[in-house]
Tab-separated table of C-alpha atoms and ligand atoms in Angstrom:
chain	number	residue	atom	x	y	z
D	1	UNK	CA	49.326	-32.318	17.493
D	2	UNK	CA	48.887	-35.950	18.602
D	3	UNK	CA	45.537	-37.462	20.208
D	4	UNK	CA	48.095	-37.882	23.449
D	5	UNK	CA	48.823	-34.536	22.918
D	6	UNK	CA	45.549	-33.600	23.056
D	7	UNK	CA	44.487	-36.365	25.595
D	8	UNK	CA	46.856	-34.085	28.003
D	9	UNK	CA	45.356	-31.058	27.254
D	10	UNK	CA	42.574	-31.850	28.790
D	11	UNK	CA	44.239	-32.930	31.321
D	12	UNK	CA	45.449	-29.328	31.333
D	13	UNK	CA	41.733	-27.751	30.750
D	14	UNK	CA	40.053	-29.921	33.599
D	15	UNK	CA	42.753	-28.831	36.057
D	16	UNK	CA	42.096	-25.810	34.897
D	17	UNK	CA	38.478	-26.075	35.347
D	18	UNK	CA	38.694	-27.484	38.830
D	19	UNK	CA	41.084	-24.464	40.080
D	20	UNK	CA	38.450	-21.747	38.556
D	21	UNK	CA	35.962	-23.606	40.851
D	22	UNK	CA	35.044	-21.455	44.048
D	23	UNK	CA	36.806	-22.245	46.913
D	24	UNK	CA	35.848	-21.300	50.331
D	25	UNK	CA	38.087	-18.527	51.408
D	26	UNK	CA	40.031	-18.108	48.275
D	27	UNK	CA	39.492	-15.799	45.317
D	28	UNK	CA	38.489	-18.309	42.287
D	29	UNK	CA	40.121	-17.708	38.562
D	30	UNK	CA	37.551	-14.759	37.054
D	31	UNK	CA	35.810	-16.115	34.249
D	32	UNK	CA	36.381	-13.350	31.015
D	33	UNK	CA	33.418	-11.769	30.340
D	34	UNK	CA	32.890	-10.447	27.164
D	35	UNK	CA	31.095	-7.150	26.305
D	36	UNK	CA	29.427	-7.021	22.618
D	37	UNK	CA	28.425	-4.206	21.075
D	38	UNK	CA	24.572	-5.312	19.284
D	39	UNK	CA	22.414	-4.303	17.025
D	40	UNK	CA	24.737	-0.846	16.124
D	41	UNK	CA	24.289	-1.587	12.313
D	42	UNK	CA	20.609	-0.487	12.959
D	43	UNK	CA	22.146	2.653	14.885
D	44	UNK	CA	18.497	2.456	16.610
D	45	UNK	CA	16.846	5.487	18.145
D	46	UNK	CA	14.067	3.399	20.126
D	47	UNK	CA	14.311	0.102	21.540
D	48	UNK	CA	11.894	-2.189	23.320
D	49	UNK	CA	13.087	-4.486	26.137
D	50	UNK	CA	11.068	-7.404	26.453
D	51	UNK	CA	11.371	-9.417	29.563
D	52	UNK	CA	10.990	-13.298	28.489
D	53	UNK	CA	12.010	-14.467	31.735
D	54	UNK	CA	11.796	-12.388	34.650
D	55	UNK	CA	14.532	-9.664	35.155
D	56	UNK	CA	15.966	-6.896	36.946
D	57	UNK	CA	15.627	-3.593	35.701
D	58	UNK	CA	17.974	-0.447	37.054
D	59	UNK	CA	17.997	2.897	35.571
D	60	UNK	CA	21.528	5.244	36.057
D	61	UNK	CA	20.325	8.227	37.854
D	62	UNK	CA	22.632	8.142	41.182
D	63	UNK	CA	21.811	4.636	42.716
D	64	UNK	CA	17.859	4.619	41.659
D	65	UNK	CA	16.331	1.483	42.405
D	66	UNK	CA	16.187	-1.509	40.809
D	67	UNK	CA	12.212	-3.136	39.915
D	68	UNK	CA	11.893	-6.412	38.670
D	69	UNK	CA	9.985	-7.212	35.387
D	70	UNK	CA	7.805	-10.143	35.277
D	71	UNK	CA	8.092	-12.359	32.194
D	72	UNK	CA	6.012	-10.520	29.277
D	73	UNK	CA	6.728	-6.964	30.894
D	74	UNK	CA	8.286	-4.435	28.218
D	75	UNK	CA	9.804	-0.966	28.969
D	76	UNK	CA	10.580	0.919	25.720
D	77	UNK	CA	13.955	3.501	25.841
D	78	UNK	CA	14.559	6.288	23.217
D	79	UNK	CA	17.764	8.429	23.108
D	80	UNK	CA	17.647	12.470	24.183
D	81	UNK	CA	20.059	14.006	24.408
D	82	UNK	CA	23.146	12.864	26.296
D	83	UNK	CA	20.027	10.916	28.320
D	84	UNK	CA	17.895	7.236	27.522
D	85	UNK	CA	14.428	7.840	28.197
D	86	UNK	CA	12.131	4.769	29.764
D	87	UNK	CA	8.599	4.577	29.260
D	88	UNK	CA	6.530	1.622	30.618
D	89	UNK	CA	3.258	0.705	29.825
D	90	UNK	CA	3.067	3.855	27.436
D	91	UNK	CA	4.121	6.316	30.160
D	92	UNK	CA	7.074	8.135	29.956
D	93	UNK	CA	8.369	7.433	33.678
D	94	UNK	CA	11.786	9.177	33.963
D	95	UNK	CA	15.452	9.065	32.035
D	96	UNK	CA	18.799	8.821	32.847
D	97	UNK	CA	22.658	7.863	31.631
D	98	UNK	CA	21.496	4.724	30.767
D	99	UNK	CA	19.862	1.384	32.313
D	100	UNK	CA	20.606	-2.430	32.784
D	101	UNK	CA	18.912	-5.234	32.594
D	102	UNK	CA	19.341	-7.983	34.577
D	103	UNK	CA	17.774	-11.350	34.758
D	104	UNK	CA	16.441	-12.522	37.566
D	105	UNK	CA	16.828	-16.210	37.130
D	106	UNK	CA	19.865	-17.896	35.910
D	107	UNK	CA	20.512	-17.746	32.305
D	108	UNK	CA	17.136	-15.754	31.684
D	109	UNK	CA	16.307	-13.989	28.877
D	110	UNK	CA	15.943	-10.663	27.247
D	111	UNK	CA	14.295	-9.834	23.935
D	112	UNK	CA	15.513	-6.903	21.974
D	113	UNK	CA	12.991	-5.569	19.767
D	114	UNK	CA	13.963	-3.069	17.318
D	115	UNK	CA	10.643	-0.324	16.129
D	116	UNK	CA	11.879	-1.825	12.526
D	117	UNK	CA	10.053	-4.677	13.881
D	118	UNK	CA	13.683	-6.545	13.967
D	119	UNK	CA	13.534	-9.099	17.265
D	120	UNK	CA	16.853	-10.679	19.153
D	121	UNK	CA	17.268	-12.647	22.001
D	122	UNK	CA	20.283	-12.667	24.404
D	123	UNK	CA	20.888	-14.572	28.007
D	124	UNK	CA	22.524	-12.178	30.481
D	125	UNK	CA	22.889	-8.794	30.949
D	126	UNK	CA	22.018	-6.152	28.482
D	127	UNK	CA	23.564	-2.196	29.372
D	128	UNK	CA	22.049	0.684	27.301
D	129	UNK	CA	23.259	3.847	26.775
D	130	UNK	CA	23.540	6.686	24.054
D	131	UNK	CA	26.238	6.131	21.566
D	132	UNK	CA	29.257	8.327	21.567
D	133	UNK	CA	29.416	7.718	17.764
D	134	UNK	CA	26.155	9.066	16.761
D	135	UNK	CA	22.419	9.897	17.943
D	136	UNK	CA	21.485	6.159	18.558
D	137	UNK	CA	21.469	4.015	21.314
D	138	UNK	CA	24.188	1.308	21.887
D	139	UNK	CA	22.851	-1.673	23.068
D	140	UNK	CA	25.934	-3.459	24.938
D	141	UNK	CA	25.601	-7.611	25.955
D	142	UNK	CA	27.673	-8.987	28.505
D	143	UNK	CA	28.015	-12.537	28.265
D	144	UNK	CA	30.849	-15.263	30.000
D	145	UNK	CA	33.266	-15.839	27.192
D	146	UNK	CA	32.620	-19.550	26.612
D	147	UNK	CA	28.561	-18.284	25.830
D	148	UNK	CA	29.957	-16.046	23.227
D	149	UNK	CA	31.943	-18.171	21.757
D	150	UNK	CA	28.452	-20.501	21.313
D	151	UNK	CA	26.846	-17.722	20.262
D	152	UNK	CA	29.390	-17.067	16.954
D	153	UNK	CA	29.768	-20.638	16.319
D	154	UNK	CA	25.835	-21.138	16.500
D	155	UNK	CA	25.735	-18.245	13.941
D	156	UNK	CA	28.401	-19.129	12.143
D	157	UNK	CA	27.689	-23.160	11.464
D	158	UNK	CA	24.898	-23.932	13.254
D	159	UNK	CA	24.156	-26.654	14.845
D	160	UNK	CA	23.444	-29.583	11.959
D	161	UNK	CA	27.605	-29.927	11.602
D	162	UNK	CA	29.495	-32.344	13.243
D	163	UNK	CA	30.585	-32.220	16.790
D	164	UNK	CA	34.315	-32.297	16.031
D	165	UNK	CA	34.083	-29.293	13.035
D	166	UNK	CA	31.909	-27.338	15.724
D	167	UNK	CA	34.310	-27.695	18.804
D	168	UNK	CA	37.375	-26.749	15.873
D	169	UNK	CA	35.561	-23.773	15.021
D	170	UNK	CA	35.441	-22.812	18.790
D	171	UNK	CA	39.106	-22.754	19.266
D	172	UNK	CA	39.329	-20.218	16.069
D	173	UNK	CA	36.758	-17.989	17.655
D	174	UNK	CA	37.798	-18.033	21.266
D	175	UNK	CA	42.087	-17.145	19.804
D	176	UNK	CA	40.229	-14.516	17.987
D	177	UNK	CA	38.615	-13.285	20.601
D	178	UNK	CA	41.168	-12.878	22.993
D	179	UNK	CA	43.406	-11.531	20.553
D	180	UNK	CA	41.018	-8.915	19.293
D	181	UNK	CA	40.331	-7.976	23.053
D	182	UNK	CA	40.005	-4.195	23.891
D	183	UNK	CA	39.034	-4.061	19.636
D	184	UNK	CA	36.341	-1.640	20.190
D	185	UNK	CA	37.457	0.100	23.817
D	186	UNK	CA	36.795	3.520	22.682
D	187	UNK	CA	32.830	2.392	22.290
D	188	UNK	CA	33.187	0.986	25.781
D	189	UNK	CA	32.920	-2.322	24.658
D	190	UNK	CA	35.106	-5.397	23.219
D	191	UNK	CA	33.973	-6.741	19.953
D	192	UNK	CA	31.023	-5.739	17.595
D	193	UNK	CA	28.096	-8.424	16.205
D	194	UNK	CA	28.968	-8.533	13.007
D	195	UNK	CA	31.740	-10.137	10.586
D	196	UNK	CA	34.472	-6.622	11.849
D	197	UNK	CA	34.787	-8.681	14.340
D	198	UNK	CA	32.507	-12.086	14.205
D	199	UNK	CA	28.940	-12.874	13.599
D	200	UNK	CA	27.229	-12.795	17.045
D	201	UNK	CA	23.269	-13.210	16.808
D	202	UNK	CA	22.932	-14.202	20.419
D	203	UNK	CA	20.605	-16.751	21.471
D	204	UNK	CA	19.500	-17.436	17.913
D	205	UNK	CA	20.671	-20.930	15.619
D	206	UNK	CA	20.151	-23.142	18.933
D	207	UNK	CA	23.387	-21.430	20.607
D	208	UNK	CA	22.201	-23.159	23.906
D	209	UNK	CA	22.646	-26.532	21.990
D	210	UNK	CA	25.886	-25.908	20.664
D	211	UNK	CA	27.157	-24.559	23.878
D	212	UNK	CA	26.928	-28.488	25.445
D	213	UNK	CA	28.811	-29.839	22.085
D	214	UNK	CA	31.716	-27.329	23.113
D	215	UNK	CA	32.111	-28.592	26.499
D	216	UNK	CA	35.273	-30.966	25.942
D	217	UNK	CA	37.226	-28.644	24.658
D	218	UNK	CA	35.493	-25.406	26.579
D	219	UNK	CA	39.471	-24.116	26.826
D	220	UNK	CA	40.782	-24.436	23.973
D	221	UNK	CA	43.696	-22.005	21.894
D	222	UNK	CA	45.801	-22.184	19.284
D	223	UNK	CA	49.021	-20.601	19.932
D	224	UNK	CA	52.127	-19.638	17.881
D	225	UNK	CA	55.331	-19.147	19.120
D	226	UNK	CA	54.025	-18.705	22.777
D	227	UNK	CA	51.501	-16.362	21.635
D	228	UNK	CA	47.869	-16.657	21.116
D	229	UNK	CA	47.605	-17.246	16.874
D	230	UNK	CA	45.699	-15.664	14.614
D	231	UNK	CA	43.226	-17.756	13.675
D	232	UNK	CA	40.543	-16.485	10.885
D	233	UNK	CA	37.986	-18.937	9.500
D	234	UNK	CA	36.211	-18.794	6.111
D	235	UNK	CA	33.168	-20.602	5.166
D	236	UNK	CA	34.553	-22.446	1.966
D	237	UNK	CA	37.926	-22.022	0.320
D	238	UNK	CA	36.864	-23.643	-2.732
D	239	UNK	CA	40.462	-25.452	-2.778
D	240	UNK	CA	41.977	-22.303	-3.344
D	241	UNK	CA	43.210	-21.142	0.643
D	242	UNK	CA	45.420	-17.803	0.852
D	243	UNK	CA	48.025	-17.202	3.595
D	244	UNK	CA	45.922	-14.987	6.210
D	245	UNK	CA	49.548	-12.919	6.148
D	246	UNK	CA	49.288	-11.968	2.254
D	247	UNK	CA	45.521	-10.802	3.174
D	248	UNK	CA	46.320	-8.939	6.172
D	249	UNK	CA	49.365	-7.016	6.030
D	250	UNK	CA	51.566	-6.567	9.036
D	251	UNK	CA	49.888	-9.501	10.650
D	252	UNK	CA	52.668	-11.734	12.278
D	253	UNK	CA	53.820	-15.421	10.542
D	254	UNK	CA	50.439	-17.005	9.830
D	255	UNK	CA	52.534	-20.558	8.741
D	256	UNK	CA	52.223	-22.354	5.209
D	257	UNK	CA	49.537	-23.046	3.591
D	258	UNK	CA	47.708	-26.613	3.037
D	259	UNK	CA	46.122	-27.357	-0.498
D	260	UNK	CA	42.522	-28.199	1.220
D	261	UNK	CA	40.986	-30.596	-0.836
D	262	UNK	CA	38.217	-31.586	1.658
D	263	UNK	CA	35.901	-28.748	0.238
D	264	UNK	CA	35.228	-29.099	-3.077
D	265	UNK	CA	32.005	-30.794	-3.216
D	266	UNK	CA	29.889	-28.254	-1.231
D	267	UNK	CA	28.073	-26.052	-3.070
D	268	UNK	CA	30.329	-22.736	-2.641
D	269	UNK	CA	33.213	-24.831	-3.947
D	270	UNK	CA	33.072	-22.999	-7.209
D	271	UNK	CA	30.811	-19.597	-8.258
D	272	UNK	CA	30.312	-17.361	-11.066
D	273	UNK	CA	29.038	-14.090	-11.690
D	274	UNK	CA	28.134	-12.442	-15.020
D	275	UNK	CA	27.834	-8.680	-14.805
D	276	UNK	CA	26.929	-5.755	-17.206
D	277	UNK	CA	30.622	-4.034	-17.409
D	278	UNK	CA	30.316	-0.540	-17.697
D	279	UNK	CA	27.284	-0.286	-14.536
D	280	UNK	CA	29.298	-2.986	-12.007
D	281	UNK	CA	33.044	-0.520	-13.408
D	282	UNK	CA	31.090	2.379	-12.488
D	283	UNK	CA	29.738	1.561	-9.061
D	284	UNK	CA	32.206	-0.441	-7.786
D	285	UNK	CA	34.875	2.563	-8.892
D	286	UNK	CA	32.702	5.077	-6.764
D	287	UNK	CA	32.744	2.826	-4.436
D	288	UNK	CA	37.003	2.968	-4.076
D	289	UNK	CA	37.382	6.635	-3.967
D	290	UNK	CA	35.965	7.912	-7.023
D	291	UNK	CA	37.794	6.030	-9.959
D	292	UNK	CA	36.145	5.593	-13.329
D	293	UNK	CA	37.871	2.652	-14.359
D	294	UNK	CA	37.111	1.727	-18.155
D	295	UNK	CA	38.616	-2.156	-17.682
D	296	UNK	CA	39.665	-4.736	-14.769
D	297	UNK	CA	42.012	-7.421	-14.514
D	298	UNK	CA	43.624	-9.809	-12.065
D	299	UNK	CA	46.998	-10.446	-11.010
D	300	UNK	CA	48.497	-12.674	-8.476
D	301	UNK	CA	52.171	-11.511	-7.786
D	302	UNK	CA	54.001	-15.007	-6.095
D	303	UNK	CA	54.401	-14.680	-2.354
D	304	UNK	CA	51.597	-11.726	-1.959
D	305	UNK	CA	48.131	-11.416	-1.894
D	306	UNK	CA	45.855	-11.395	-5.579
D	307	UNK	CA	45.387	-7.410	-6.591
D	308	UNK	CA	42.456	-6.319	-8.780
D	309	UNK	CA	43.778	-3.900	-11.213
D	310	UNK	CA	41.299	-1.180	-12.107
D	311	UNK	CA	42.475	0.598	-15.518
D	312	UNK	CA	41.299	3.856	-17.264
D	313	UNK	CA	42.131	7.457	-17.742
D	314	UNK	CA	43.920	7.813	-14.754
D	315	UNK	CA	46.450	5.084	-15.632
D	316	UNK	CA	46.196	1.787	-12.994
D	317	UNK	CA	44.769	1.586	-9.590
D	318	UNK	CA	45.642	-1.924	-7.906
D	319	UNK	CA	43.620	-2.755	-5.491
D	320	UNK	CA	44.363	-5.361	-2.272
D	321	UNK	CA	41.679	-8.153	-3.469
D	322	UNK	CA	40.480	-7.953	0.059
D	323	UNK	CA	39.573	-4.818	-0.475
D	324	UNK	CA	37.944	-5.297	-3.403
D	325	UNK	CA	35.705	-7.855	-2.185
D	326	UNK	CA	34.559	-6.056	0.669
D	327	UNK	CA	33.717	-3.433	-1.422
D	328	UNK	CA	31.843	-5.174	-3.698
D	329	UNK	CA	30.209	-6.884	-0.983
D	330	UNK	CA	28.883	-3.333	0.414
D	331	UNK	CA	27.917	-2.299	-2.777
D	332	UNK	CA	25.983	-5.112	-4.237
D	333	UNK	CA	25.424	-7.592	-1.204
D	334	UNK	CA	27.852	-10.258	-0.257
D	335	UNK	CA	26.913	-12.953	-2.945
D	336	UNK	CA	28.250	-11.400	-6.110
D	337	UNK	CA	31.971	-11.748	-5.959
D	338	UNK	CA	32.203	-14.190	-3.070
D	339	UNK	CA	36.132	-14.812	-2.163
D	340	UNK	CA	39.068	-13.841	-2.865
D	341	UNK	CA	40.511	-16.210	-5.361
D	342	UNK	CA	39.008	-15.150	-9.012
D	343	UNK	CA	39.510	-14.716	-12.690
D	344	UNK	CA	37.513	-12.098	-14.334
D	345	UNK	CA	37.691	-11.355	-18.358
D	346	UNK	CA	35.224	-9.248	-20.772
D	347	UNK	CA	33.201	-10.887	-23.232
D	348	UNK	CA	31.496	-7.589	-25.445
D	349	UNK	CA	29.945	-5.385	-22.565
D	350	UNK	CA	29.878	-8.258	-20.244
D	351	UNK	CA	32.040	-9.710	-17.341
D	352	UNK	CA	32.348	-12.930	-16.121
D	353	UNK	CA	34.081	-13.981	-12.933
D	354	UNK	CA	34.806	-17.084	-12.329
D	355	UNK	CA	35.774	-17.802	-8.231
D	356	UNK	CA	36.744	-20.544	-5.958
D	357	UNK	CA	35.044	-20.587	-2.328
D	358	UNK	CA	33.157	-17.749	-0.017
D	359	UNK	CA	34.667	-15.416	2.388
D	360	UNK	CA	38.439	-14.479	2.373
D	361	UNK	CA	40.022	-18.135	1.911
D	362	UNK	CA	42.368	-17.937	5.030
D	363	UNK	CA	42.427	-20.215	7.891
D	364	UNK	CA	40.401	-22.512	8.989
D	365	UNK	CA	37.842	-23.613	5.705
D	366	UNK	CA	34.630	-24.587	7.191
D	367	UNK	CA	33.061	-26.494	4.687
D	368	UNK	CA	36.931	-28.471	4.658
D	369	UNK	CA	36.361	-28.957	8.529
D	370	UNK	CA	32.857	-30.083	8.432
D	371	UNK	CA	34.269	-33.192	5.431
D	372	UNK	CA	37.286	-34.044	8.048
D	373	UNK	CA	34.788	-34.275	10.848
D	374	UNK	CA	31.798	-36.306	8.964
D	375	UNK	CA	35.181	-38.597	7.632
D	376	UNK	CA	35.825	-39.206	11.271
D	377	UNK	CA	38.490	-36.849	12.283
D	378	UNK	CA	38.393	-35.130	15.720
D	379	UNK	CA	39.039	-31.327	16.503
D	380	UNK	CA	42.612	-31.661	16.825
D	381	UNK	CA	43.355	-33.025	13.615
D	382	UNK	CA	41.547	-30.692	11.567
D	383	UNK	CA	42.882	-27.448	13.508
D	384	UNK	CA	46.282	-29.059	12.971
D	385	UNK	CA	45.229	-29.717	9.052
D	386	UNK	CA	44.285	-25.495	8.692
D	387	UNK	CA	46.594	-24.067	11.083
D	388	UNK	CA	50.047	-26.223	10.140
D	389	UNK	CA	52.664	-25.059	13.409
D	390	UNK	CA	49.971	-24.041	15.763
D	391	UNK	CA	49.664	-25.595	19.171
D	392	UNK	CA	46.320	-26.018	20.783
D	393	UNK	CA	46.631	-25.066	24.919
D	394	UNK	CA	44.085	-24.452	27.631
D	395	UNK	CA	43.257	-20.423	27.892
D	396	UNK	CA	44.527	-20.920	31.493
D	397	UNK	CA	47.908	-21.626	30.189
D	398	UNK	CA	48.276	-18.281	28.510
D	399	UNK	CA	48.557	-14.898	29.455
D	400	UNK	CA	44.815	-14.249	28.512
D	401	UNK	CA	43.776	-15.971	31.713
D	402	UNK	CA	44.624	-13.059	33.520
D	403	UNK	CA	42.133	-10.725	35.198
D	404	UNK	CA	40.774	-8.439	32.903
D	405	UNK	CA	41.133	-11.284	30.022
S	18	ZN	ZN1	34.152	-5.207	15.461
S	19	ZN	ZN1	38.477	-25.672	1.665
């Protein structure tokens, strides 16, 4: 896309802007609000709500009324039953299907404070209710799609990188977003906090900052065909990007590839790991179902994605290398084998990998981005750089503007 192009897409996004502006006897544009599912790794019994600015609390019991906490008020909820018990000030007051809270001022703020002594703060409204999955509570935060979107990109990047890498980063997150709408309905929710859907940490990394940087291009998607794109993001590629379609089966045309060069001086560029065979063969093989695997090799079949090949008794197991990763990224933490684009090969009872970038080397390479943008390029030129035959349009122009997202 062109800088004219762009120049008239924000043409496109301040129109749109000025019609979602309230209009005396007309029903302005609904602005998406997105409801995140928080905290459910923890699957926490007990939960503190900390009011850091004032804010309105209402408990579901028929229409109870609503009290208002003053800033440094707490009410503590615990799960029983089918019910969420409140206690304030120590004393167990009453329970019902679940409460809200509310702030009371405009963008005030809520701390979440888990009896693991684990602290988060979100803006907006926080629902809480017993899980249908399990015996925990599910803490649920509704925030205006443009502060989510903040809120991953804060979590994501932060808020040290370059304007232009930032705002390109937003337009991956807000296509994902909308496409991965109605993810998690049956939880009565629409995305999760963490990287099943995208990292979400609320208020923390200076999301409030970030949210400002955003603002010129607080509209914009990248689109495929007339449909919203998909749109992943990866925090280095290490030179070594994969087609998002070879990684995630059945997803629709994902476009070529570029060979992203822009990455290869930051420090996840290029990693190793050196593991004791037989233990990482025999946990990782659990790990898939149950295989003992007595050897591993990779192979990278043209046109599809890399497959780890787990040998042994059994004959072969190939493995997606997705797959693989993620597995080994559950069983021995995330910084082992980082990406998806390795070598691996035995040396006595030893194996050393040898990889190229972290995370799953599709889309849009952060790292990359963040070189293009401290070089001097803007937004639109890197998205166009990771997502080759994408179009970036205002929200408003696509079908996601419609009530109900
Ligand atoms: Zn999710
Ligand atoms: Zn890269």
């Amino acid at each position: 896309m062109s800088r004219r192009a762009l120049a008239a897409g924000r043409v496109v996004v301040l129109l749109a802007l000025l019609s979602a502006a309230p209009t005396p006897g007309a029903g302005a544009a609904p602005t998406p609000v997105v409801r995140i599912d928080v905290l459910g790794l923890f699957h926490p019994q007990t939960v503190e709500l900390v009011a850091v600015d004032a804010v309105s609390f209402r408990l579901d019991r028929g229409g109870g009324p609503e009290s208002v906490l003053p800033p440094g008020a707490a009410v503590t909820l615990d799960r029983n039953g089918g019910l969420v018990r409140v206690a304030r000030a120590r004393q167990l007051r009453e329970a019902g299907r679940g409460c809200t809270v509310t702030p009371a001022v405009p963008d005030g703020r809520i701390e979440i404070r888990l009896a693991n002594g684990f602290r988060r703060v979100f803006r907006g409204t926080v629902v809480v209710r017993p899980a249908t999955a399990g015996d925990w509570l599910q803490l649920v935060a509704h925030r205006p799609l443009e502060e989510y979107v903040a809120g991953v990109v804060s979590a994501e990047l932060g808020t040290a990188a370059p304007p232009a890498a930032l705002q390109a980063l937003a337009a991956a997150v807000r296509t994902q977003a909308l496409r991965w709408r109605g993810r998690h309905a049956d939880e009565g929710c629409d995305l999760c906090d963490n990287t099943h859907c995208m990292l979400y940490q609320g208020e923390e990394n200076g999301a409030w900052a970030v949210r400002h940087v955003l603002e010129p291009l607080c509209d914009a998607v990248l689109v495929r065909g007339g449909q919203l794109a998909m749109a992943p993001f990866n925090a280095c590629c290490g030179g070594a990007p994969l087609p998002a379609a070879w990684i995630w089966p059945g997803a629709a045309d994902t476009g070529p590839v570029q060979p992203c060069d822009r990455c290869r001086e930051n420090s996840d560029a290029v990693w190793t790991a050196d593991v004791a065979g037989p233990d990482f063969l025999a946990r990782i093989g659990s790990a898939l179902g149950g295989l003992v695997p007595a050897g591993i090799r990779i192979e990278e079949p043209p046109g599809r994605s890399p497959v780890v090949v787990l040998t042994g008794d059994y004959g072969e197991r190939r493995i997606p290398v997705e797959e693989f990763r993620i597995a080994c990224g559950r069983t021995f933490g995330w910084n082992l084998i980082r990406s998806n684009r390795f070598l691996v090969r035995a040396d006595g009872d030893r194996l050393r990998f040898t990889g190229r970038g972290f995370g799953h080397n599709a889309g849009l390479c952060l790292a990359g981005a963040v070189a293009m943008a401290r070089a001097g390029a803007a937004a639109d030129a890197i998205l166009d750089f990771y997502f080759p035959g994408c179009r970036v349009v205002s929200r408003a122009s696509t079908a996601s503007s419609q009530p109900g997202w």
